[in-house]
mmCIF file of C-alpha atoms in Angstrom:
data_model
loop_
_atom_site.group_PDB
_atom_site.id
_atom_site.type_symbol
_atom_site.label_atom_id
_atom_site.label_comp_id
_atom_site.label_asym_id
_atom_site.label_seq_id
_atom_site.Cartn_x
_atom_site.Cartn_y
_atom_site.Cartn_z
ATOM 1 C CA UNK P 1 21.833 9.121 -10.991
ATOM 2 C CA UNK P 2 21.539 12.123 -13.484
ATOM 3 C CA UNK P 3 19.593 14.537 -13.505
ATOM 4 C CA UNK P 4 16.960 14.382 -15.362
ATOM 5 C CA UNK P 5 15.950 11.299 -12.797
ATOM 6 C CA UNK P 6 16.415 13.074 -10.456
ATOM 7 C CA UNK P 7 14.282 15.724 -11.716
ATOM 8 C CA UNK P 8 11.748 12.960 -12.596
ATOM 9 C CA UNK P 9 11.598 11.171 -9.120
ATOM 10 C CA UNK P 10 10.853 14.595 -7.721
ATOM 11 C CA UNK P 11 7.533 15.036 -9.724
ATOM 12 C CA UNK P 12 7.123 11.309 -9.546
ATOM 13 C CA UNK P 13 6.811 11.058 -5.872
ATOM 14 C CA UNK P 14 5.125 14.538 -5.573
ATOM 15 C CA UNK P 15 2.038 13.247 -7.870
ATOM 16 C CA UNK P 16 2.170 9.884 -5.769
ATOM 17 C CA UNK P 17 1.057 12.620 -3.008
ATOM 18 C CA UNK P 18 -2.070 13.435 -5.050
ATOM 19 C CA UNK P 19 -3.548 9.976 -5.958
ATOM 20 C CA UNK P 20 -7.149 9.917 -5.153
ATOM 21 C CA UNK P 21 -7.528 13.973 -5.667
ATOM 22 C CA UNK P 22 -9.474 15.208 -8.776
ATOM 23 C CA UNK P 23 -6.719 16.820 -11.394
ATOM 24 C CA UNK P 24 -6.976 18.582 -15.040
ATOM 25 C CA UNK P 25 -4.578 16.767 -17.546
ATOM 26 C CA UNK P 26 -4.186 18.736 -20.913
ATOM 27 C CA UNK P 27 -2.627 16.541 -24.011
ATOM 28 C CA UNK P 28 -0.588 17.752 -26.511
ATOM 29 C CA UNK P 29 -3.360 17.373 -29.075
ATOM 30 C CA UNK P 30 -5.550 19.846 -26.840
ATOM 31 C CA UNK P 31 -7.584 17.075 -25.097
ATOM 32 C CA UNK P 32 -7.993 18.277 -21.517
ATOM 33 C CA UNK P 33 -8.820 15.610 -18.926
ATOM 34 C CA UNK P 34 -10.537 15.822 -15.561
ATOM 35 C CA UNK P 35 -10.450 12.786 -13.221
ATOM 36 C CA UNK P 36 -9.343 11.458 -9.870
ATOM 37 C CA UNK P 37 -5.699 10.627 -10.433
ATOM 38 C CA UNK P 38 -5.530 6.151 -9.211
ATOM 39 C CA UNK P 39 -1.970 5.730 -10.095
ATOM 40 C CA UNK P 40 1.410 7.379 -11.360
ATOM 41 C CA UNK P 41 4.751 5.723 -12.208
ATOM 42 C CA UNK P 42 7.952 6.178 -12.606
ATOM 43 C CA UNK P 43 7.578 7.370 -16.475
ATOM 44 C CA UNK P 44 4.858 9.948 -15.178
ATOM 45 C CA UNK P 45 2.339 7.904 -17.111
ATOM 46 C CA UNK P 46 -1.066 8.375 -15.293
ATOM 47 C CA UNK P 47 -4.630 6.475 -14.759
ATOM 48 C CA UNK P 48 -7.401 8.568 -14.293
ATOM 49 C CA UNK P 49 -10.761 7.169 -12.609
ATOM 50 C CA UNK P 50 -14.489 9.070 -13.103
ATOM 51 C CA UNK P 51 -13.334 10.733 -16.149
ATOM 52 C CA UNK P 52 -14.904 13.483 -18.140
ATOM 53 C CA UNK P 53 -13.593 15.990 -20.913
ATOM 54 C CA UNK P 54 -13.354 19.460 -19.898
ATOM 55 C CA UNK P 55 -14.908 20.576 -24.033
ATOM 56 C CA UNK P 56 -17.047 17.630 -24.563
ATOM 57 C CA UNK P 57 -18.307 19.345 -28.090
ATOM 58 C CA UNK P 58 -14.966 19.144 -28.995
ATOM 59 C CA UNK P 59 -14.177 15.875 -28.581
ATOM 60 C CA UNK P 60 -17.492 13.820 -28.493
ATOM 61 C CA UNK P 61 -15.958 10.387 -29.209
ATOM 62 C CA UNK P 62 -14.618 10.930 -25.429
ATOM 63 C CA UNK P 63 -17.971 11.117 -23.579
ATOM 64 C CA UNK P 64 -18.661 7.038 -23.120
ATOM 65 C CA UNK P 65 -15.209 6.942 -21.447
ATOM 66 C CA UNK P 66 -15.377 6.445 -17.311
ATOM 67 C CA UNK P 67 -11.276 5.430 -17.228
ATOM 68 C CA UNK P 68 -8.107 6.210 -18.779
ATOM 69 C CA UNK P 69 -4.486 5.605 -18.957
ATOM 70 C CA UNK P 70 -2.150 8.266 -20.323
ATOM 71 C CA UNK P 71 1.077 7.657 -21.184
ATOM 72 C CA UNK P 72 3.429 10.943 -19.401
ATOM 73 C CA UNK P 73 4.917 12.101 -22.814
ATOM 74 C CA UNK P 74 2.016 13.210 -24.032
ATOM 75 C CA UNK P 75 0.873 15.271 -21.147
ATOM 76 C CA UNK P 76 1.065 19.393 -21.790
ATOM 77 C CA UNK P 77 0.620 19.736 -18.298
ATOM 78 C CA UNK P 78 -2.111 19.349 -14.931
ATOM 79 C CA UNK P 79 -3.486 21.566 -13.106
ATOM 80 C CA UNK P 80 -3.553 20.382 -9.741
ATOM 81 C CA UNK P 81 -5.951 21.562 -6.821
ATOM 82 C CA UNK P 82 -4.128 24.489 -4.985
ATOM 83 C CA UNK P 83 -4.898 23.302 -1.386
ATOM 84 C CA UNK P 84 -3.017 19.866 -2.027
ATOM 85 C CA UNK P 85 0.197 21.795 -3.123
ATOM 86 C CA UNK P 86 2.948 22.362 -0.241
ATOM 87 C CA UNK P 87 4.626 25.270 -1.935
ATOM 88 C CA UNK P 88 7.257 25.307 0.693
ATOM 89 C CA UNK P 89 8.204 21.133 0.538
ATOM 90 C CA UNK P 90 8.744 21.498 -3.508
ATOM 91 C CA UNK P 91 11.079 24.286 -3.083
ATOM 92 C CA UNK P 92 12.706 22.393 -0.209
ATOM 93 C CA UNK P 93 12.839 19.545 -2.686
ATOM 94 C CA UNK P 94 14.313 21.232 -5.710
ATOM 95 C CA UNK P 95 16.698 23.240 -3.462
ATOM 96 C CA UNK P 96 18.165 19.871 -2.360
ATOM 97 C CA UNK P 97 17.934 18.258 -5.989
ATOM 98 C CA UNK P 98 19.997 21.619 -7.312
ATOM 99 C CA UNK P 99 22.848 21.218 -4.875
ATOM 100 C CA UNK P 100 23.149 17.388 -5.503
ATOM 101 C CA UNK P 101 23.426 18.254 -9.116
ATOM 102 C CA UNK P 102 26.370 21.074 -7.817
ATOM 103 C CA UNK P 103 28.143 18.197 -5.671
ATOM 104 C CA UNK P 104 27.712 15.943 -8.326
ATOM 105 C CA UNK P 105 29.705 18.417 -10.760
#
């Protein structure tokens, strides 16, 4: 494995924790998203159910949508509700990832 797939199995099977929790996706073109995350793959590629757009007079061409898919490289980033976060098992996580990197070396 390297490490970037490493890196992206981490985040992959941390967002496979949040599937069915409402999340905030913001696109590189500014779009921000708010929906209950249904699915997540490997790629980081995401389908959101009950959608709406956090500035709908921004982008008005969005309101009819209810579901989306959206492909992980053009995510900015999501904001992700703060009680569903376990602080503690993602450092755990990346401290283990960081010394299989060092072994690995």
């Amino acid at each position: 494995l390297v490490a970037g797939s490493v890196r992206t199995m981490l985040f992959y099977s941390f967002f496979k924790t949040l599937v069915g929790k409402e999340i905030v996706v913001e696109l590189k073109n500014d779009l921000a998203i708010r929906g209950t995350l249904h699915s997540v793959d490997q790629y980081l590629n995401v389908k959101l159910l009950d959608i709406s757009v956090v500035e709908p007079d921004k982008f008005p061409h969005m309101q009819s949508i209810k579901h989306c898919f959206i492909r992980g490289s053009v995510i900015r980033y999501a904001q992700l509700p703060k009680a569903e976060v376990d602080v503690e098992l993602l450092q755990d996580a990346a401290r283990r990832e960081a010394q299989q990197q060092k072994a690995a070396k």
